[in-house]
Coordinates of C-alpha atoms and ligand atoms in Angstrom, one line a residue:
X1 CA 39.1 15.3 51.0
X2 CA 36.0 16.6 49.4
X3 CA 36.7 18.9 46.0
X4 CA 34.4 22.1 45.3
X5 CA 33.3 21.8 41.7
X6 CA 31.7 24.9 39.7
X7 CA 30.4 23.1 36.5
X8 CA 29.8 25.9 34.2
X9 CA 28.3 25.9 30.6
X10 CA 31.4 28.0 28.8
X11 CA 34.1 27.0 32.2
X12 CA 34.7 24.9 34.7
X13 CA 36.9 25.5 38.1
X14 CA 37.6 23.5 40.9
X15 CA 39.1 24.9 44.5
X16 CA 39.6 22.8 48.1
X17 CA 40.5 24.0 51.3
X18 CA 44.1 24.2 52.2
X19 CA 45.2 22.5 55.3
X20 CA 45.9 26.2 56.2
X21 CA 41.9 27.0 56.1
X22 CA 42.4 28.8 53.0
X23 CA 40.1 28.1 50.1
X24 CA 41.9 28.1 46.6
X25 CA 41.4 26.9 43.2
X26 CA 43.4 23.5 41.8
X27 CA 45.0 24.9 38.8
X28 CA 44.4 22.1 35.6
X29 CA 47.0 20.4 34.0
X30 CA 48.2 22.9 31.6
X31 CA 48.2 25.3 35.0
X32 CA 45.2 27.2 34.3
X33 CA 42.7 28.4 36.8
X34 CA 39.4 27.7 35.1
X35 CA 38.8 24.8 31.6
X36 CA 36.8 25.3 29.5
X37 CA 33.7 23.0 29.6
X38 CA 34.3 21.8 25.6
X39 CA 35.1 18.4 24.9
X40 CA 36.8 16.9 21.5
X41 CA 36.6 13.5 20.0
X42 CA 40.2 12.6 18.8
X43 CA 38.6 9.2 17.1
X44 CA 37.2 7.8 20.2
X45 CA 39.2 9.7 22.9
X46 CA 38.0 12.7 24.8
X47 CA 40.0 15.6 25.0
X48 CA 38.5 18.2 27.4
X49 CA 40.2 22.3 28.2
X50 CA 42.2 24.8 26.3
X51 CA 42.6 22.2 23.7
X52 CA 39.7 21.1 22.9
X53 CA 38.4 24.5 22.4
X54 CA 41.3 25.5 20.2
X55 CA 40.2 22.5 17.9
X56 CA 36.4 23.7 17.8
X57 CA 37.4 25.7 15.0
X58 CA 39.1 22.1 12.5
X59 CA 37.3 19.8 13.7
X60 CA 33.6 21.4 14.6
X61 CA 32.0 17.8 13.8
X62 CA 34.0 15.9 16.5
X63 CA 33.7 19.2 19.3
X64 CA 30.9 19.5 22.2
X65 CA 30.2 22.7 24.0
X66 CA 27.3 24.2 25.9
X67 CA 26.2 21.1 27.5
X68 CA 25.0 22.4 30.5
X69 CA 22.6 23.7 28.5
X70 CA 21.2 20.3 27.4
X71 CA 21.5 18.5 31.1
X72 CA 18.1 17.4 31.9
X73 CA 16.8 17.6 28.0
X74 CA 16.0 13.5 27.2
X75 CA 15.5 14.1 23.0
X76 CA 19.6 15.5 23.0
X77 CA 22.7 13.4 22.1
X78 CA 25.7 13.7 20.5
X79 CA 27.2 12.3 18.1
X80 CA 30.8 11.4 16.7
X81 CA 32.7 11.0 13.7
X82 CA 33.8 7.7 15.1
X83 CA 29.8 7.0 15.3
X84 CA 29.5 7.3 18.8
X85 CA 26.5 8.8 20.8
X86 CA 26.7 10.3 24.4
X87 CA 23.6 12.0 26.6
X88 CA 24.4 15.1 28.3
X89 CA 24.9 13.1 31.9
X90 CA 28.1 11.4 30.0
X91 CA 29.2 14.3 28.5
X92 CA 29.2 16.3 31.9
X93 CA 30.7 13.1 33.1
X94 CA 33.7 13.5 30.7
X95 CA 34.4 17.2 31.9
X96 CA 34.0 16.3 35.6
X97 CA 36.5 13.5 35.3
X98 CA 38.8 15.2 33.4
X99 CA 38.7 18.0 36.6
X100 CA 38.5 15.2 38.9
X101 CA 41.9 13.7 37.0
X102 CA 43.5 17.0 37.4
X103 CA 43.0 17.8 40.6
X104 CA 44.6 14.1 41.8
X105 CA 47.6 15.4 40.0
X106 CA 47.7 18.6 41.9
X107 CA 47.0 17.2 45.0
X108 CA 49.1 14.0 44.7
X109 CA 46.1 12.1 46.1
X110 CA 42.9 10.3 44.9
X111 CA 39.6 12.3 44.6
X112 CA 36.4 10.6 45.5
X113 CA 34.2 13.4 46.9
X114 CA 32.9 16.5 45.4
X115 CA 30.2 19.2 46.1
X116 CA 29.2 20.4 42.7
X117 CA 27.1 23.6 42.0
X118 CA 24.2 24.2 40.1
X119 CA 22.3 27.8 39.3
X120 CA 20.0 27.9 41.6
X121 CA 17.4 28.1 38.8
X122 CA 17.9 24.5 37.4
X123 CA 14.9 22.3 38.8
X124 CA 14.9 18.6 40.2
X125 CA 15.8 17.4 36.8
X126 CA 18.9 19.1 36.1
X127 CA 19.6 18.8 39.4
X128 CA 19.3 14.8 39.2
X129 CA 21.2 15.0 35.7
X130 CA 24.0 16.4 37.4
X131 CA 24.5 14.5 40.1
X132 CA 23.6 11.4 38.1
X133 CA 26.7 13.0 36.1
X134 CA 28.8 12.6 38.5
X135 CA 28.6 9.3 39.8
X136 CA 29.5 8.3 36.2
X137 CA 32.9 10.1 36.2
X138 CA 33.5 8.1 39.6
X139 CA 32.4 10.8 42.0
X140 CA 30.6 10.6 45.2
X141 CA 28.0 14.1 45.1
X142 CA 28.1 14.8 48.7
X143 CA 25.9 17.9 47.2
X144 CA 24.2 19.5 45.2
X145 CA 24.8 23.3 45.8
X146 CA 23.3 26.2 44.3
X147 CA 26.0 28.7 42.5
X148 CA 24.3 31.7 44.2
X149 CA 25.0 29.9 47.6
X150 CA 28.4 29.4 47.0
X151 CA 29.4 32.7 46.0
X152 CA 27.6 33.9 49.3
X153 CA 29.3 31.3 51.2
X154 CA 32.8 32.6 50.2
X155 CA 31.7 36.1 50.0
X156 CA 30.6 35.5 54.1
X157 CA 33.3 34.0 55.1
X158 CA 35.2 36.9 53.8
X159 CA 33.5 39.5 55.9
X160 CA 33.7 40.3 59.8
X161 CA 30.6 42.6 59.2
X162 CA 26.9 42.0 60.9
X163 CA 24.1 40.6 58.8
X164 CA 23.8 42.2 55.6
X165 CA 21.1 41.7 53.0
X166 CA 22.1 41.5 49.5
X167 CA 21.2 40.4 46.1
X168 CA 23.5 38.2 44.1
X169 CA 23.3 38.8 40.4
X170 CA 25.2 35.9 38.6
X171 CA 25.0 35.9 34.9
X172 CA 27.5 33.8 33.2
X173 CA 27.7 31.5 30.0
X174 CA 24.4 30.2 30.0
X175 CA 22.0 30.2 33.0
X176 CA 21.3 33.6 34.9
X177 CA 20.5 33.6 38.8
X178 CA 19.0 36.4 40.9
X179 CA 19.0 35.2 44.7
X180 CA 18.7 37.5 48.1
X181 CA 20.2 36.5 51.2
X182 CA 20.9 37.6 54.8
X183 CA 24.7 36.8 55.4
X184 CA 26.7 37.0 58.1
X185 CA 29.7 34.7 58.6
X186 CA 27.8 33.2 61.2
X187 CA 24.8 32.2 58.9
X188 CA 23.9 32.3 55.4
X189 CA 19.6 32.4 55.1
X190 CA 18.2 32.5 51.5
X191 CA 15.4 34.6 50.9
X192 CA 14.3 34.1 47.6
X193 CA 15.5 33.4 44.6
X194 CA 14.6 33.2 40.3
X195 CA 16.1 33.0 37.1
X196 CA 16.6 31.8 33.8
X197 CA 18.1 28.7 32.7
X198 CA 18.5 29.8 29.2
X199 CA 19.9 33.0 29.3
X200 CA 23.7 33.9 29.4
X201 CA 26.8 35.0 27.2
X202 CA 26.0 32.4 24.4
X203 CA 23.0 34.5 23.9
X204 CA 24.5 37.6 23.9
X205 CA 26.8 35.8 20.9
X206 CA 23.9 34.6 19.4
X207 CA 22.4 38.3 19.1
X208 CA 26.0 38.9 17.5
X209 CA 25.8 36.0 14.9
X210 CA 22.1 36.5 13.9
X211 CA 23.1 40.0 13.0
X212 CA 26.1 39.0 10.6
X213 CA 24.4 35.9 9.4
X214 CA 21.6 38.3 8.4
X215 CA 24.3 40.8 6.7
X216 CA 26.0 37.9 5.0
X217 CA 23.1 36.9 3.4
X218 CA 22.0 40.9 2.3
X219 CA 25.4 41.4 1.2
X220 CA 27.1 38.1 -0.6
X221 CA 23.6 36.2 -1.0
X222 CA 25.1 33.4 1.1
X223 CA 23.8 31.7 4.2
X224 CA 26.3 30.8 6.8
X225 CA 24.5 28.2 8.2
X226 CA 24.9 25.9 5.5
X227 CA 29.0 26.3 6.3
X228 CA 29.7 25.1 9.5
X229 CA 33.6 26.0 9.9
X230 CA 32.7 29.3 9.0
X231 CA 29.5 29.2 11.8
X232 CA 31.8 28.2 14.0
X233 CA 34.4 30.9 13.9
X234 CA 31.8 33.0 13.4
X235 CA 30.5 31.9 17.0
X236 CA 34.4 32.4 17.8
X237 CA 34.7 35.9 16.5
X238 CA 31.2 36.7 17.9
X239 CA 32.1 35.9 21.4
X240 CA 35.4 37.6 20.9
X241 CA 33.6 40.9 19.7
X242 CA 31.5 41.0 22.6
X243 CA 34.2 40.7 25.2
X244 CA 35.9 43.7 23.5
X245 CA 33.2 45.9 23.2
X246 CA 33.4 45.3 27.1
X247 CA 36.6 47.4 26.9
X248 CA 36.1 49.9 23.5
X249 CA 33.5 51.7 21.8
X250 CA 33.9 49.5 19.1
X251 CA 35.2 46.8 17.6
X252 CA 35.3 44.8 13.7
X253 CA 36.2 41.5 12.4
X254 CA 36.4 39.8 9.2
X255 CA 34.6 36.4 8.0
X256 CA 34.8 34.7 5.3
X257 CA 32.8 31.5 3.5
X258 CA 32.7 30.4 -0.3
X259 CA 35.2 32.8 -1.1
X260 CA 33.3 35.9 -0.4
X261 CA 34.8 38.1 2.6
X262 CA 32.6 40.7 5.1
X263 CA 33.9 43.4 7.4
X264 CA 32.1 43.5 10.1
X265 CA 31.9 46.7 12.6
X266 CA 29.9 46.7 15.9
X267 CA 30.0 50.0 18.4
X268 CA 28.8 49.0 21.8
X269 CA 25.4 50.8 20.8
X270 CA 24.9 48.7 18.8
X271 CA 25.6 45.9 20.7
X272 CA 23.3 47.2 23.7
X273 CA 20.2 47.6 21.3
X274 CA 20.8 43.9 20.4
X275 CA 20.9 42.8 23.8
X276 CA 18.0 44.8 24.9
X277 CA 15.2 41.9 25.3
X278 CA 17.5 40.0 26.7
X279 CA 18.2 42.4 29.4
X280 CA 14.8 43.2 29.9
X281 CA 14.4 39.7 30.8
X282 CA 16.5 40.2 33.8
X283 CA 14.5 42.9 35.0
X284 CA 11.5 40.9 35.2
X285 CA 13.7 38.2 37.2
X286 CA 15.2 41.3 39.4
X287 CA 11.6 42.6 40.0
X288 CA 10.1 39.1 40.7
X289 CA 12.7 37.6 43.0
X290 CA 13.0 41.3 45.4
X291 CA 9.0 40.4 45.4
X292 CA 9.2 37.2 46.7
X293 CA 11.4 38.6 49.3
X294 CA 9.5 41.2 50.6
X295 CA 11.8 43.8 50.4
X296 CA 12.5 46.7 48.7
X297 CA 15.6 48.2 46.6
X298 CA 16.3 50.4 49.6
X299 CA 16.3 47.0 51.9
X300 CA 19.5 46.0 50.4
X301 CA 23.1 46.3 51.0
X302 CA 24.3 45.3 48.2
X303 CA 24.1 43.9 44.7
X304 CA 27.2 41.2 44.2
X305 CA 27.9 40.5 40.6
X306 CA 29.2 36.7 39.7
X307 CA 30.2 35.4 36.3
X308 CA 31.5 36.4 33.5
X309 CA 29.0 38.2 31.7
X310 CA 28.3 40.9 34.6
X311 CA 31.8 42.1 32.9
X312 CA 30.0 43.7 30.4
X313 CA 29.2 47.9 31.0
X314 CA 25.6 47.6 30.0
X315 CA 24.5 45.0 32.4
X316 CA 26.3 47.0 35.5
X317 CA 24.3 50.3 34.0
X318 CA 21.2 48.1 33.5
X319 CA 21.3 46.7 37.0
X320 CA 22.1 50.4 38.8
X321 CA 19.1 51.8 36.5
X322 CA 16.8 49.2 37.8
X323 CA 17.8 49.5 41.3
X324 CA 19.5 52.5 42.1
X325 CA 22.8 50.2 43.7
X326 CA 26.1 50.7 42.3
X327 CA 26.7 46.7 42.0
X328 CA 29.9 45.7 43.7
X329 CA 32.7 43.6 41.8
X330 CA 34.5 42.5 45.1
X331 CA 33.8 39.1 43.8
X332 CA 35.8 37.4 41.2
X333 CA 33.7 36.5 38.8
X334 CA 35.1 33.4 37.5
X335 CA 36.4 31.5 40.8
X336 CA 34.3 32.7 43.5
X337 CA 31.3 29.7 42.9
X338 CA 34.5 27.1 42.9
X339 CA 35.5 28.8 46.2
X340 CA 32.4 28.7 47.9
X341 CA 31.9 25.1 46.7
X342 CA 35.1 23.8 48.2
X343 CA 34.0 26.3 51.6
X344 CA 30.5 23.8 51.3
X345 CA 32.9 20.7 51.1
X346 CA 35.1 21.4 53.9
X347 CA 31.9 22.0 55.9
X348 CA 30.4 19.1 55.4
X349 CA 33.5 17.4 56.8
X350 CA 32.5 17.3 60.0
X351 CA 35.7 15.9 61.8
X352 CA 38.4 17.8 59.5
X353 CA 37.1 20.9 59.0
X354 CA 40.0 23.3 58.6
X355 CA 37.7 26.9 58.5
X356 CA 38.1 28.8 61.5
X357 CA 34.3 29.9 60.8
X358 CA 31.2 27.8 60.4
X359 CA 28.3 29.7 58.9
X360 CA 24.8 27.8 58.7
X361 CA 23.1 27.9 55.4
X362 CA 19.1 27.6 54.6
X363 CA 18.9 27.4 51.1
X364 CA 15.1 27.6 49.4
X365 CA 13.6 25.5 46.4
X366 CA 13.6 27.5 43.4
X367 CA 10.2 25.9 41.8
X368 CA 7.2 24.7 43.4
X369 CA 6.3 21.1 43.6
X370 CA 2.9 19.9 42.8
X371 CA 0.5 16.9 41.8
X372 CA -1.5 16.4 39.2
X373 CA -5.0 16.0 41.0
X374 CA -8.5 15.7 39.5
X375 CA -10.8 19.1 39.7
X376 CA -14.2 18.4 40.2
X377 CA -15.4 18.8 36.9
X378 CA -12.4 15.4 36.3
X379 CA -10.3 17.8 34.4
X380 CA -6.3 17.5 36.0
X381 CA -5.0 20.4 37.5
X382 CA -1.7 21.1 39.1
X383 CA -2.1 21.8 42.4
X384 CA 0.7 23.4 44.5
X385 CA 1.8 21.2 47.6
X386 CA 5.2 23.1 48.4
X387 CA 5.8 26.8 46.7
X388 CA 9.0 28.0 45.8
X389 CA 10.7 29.5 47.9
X390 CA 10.1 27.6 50.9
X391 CA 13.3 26.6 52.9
X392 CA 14.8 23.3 52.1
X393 CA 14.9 20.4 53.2
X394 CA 11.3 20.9 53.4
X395 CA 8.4 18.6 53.6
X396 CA 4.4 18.4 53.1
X397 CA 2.0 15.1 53.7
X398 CA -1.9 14.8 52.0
X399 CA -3.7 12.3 52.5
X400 CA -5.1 10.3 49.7
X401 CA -8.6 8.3 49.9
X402 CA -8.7 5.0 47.1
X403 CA -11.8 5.3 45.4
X404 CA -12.4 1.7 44.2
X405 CA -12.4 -1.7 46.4
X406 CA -9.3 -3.7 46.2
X407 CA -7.5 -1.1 44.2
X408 CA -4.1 -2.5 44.2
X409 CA -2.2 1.1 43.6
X410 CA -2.1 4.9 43.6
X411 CA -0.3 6.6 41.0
X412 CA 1.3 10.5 42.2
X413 CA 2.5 12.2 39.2
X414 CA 4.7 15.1 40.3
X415 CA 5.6 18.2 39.1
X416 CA 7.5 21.5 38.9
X417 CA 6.2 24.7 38.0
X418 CA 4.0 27.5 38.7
X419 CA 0.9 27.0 37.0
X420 CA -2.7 25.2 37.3
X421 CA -2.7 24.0 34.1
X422 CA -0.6 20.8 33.7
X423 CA 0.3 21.6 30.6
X424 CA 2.8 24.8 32.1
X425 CA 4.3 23.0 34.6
X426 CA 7.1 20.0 34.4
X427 CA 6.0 16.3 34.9
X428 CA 8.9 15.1 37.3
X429 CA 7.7 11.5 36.9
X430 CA 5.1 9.2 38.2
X431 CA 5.2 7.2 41.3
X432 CA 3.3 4.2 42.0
X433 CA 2.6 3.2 45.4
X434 CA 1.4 -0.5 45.8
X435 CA -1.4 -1.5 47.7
X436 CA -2.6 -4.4 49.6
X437 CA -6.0 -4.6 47.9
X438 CA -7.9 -2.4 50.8
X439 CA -11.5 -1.8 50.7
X440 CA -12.2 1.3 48.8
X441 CA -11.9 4.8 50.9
X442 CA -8.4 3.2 52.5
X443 CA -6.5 6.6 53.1
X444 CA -3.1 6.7 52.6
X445 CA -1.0 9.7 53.9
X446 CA 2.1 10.6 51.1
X447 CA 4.6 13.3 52.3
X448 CA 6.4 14.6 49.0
X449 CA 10.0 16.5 50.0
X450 CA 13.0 18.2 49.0
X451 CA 16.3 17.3 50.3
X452 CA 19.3 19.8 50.9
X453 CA 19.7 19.5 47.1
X454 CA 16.4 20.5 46.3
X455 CA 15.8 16.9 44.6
X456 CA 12.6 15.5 45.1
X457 CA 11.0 12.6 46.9
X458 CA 8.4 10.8 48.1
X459 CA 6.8 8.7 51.1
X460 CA 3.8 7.3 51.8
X461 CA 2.2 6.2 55.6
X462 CA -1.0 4.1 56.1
X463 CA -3.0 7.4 57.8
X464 CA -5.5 4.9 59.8
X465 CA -2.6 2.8 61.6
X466 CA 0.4 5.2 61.0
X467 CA 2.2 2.4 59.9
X468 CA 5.1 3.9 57.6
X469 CA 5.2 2.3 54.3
X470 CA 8.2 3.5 52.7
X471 CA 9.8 5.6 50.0
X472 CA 8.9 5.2 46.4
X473 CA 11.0 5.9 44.0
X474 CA 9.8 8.4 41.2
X475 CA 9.6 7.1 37.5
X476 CA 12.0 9.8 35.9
X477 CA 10.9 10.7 32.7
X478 CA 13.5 12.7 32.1
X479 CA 16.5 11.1 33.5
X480 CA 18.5 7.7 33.4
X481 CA 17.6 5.0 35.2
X482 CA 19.6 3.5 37.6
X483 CA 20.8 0.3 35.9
X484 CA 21.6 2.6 33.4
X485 CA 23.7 4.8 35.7
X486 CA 25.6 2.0 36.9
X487 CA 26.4 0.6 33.3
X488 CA 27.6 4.0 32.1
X489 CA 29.5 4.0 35.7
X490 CA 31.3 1.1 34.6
X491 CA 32.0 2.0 31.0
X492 CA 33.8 5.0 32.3
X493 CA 35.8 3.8 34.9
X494 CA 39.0 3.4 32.8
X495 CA 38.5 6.3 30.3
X496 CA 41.3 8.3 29.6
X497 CA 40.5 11.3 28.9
X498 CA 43.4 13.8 27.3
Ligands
LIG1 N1 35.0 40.8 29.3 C1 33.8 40.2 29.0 N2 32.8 40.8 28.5 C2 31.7 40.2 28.1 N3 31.5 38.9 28.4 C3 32.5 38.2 29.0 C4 33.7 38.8 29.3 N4 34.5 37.9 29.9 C5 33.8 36.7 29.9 N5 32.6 36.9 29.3 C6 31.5 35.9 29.0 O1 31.2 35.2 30.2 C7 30.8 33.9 29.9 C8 31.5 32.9 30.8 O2 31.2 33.3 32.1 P1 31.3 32.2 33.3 O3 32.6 31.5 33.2 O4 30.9 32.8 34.5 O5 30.1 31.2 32.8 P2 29.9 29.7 33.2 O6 30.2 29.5 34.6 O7 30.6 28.9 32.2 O8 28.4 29.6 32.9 P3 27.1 29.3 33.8 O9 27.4 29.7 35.2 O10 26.0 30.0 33.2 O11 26.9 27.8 33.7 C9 31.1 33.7 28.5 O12 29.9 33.8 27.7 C10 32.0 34.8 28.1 O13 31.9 35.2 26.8
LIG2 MG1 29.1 29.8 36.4

């Protein structure tokens, strides 16, 4: 059995497919549909869900959230009251074995397998970050899949319709996703896709607490962020505030730190003119992606909204100004990604699969993959070898010529980005290809590629003789290594986690 995971930066869901054909989600433990991605320290044990965000609130030292945020980001750890630090791969690692646990509960069964989803803005990275995540909580990633995929996946199989094109919006805690797809439930072709790893709910909180931090001080001369309990239910109240004004004009709160008390009132006006850049910012994303595509407004069927910020009125007004669609909430915001995931899983299981329907699916890379070459004036550019967009797996060879005698290696640094100039585009890592001392002007053909999961790689072939030498691995600045992966593997194969 192969588990669908949706690893979200604010919640977490995991679904399978029934022996019935059906997907559906694996309640946790305490019988809820989606956890909450927060983990608390009680001393040195983890406590991930409901719990641990109740807790956020007494004990804010010894709570994580947001991590999904940090996956890929080397400089962040956390620390412990009890001392103890943990990189964002073990802290994803925690929540995915505590899903993991409860899902061998529900199902009465061990869990090896999982396809996990990613937005499909995160690049090779995050992508690696999460996968390296979990194979530390004791999972095999039989995939990386993209959260836009998913949803179309389970949206597809839902429909007896013809090909359809459509744009799925999917704004949730932390990352936003704009991708446009033909489906059918016979096939499921991406056509482009775009986003913004940084933008999401905890943003639209943040406009909330900048305001009433700002107040605070006006008002009592006091500045919150020297008090962290009351930050923290501040954060609380913020996100609270939103989700109401989702419902009512307005809505008011109370906070209080050193003894001094504010009442707080927000209409939804208010909260719009707050939000305003940051919903600008998904116009640009909007405009770019339909671009890329090739199509126009009028091209599309429909707009599909996932996750749990696309419950708020102003981003459903927002998208139908911008497009002139009516965006349709046939989805379920906070289950469909697990759903599609587990859809993903069951098709990869190629002797047991229990769907009755087995749509293809050509997903795209999301950034474009480049070297860092020499111009001819010797200054490094990036230049582009596979653009985004291109349909995945995908592959392109160059051929390299050694400029010295007996040079005894080439070094490839690769990146992800957009831009000429290396210093606007992602260094993935370095690879060094060894050499058997040729004379100079040896050519040497190296094939970079992405695999289904959009995670890069790299081969190299002997262009004179054709003689294949290989793949080299990529010196990962930004992720673990792998003896490091298999220690942390190890550490965690007995951790309880409450
Ligand atoms: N009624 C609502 N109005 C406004 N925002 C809401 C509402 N309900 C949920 N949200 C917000 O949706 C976000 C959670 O959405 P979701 O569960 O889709 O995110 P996620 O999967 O954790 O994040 P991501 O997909 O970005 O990693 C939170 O920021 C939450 O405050
Ligand atoms: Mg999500």
């Amino acid at each position: 059995m192969i588990i669908g995971i949706d690893l979200g930066t604010t919640f977490s869901a995991v679904a399978y497919v029934d022996k019935d054909g059906i997907p559906a989600i694996i309640p946790n433990r305490e019988g809820e549909r989606t956890s909450p991605s927060v983990i608390l320290f009680e001393q040195s044990v983890p406590v991930v869900g409901s719990r641990a965000k109740d807790e956020a609130l007494n004990d804010p030292l010894n709570v994580v959230q947001f991590v999904k945020r940090q996956i890929g980001n080397t400089s962040y750890s956390f620390l412990n009251e009890a001392g103890e630090t943990y990189s964002p791969e073990e802290l994803s690692a925690i929540i995915l074995k505590r899903l993991k646990q409860d899902a061998e509960d529900h199902l009465g069964f061990p869990i090896h397998h999982a396809v996990i989803t990613v937005p499909a803005y995160f690049d090779d990275v995050q992508r690696k970050a999460t996968k390296d995540a979990g194979k530390i909580a004791g999972l095999n990633v039989v995939k990386i899949l993209n959260e836009p995929t998913a949803a179309a996946l389970a949206y597809g199989i839902s429909q007896q319709s013809e090909d359809q094109d459509v744009m799925v919006f999917d704004l949730g805690g932390g990352t936003f996703d704009v991708t446009i797809m033909s489906i059918s439930n016979q096939e499921i072709i991406i056509k482009a896709t775009g986003g913004d790893r940084n933008l999401g709910g905890f943003d639209f909180d943040n406009k909330i607490i900048e305001y009433v931090h700002n107040q605070f001080l006006q008002t009592h001369q006091i500045d919150l962020y020297d008090d962290p309990i009351a930050l923290q239910q501040l954060r609380e109240m913020a996100e609270e505030c939103k989700k109401s004004l989702s419902i009512y004009p307005e809505s008011s709160f109370m906070l209080s730190s050193q003894g001094k008390t504010l009442r707080v009132a927000l209409t939804r006006d208010m909260f719009v003119e707050m939000i305003r850049p940051l919903l600008n910012r998904t116009s640009i994303v909007m405009r770019n992606v339909l671009q890329d595509s090739g199509m126009e407004w009028a091209d599309l069927e429909k707009i599909l909204l996932v996750g749990g910020s696309t419950r708020i009125p102003a981003i459903r007004e927002w998208i139908q100004e911008a497009s002139g669609i009516v965006p349709s909430d046939e989805l379920h915001p906070d289950e469909v990604v697990a759903l599609g995931a587990a859809i993903q899983a069951d098709l990869l299981n190629e002797k047991q699969s229990r769907m009755m329907l087995r749509p293809a699916v050509v997903d795209v890379n999301s950034h474009s993959l480049g070297i860092i070459s020499l111009d001819p004036q010797h200054r490094e550019q990036n230049s582009i070898i596979l653009p985004r967009n291109t349909p995945i797996p995908a592959k392109k060879s160059d051929v390299f010529i050694t400029m010295d005698d007996r040079q005894d290696n080439v070094s490839i640094v690769v990146t992800e980005g957009e831009d000429e100039d290396p210093n606007y585009v992602r260094v993935i890592g370095q690879s060094t290809i060894q050499l058997d001392r040729p004379p100079k002007g040896y050519e040497i053909r190296v094939t970079l590629s992405y695999d289904a999961d959009g995670i890069v790689h790299i081969n190299a072939q002997d262009e004179r003789t054709g003689k294949d030498m290989g793949e080299f691995m990529i010196d990962r600045k930004s992720n673990l290594s792998e003896p490091a992966i298999v220690d942390k593997t190890k550490r965690f194969t007995d951790l309880t986690i409450n």
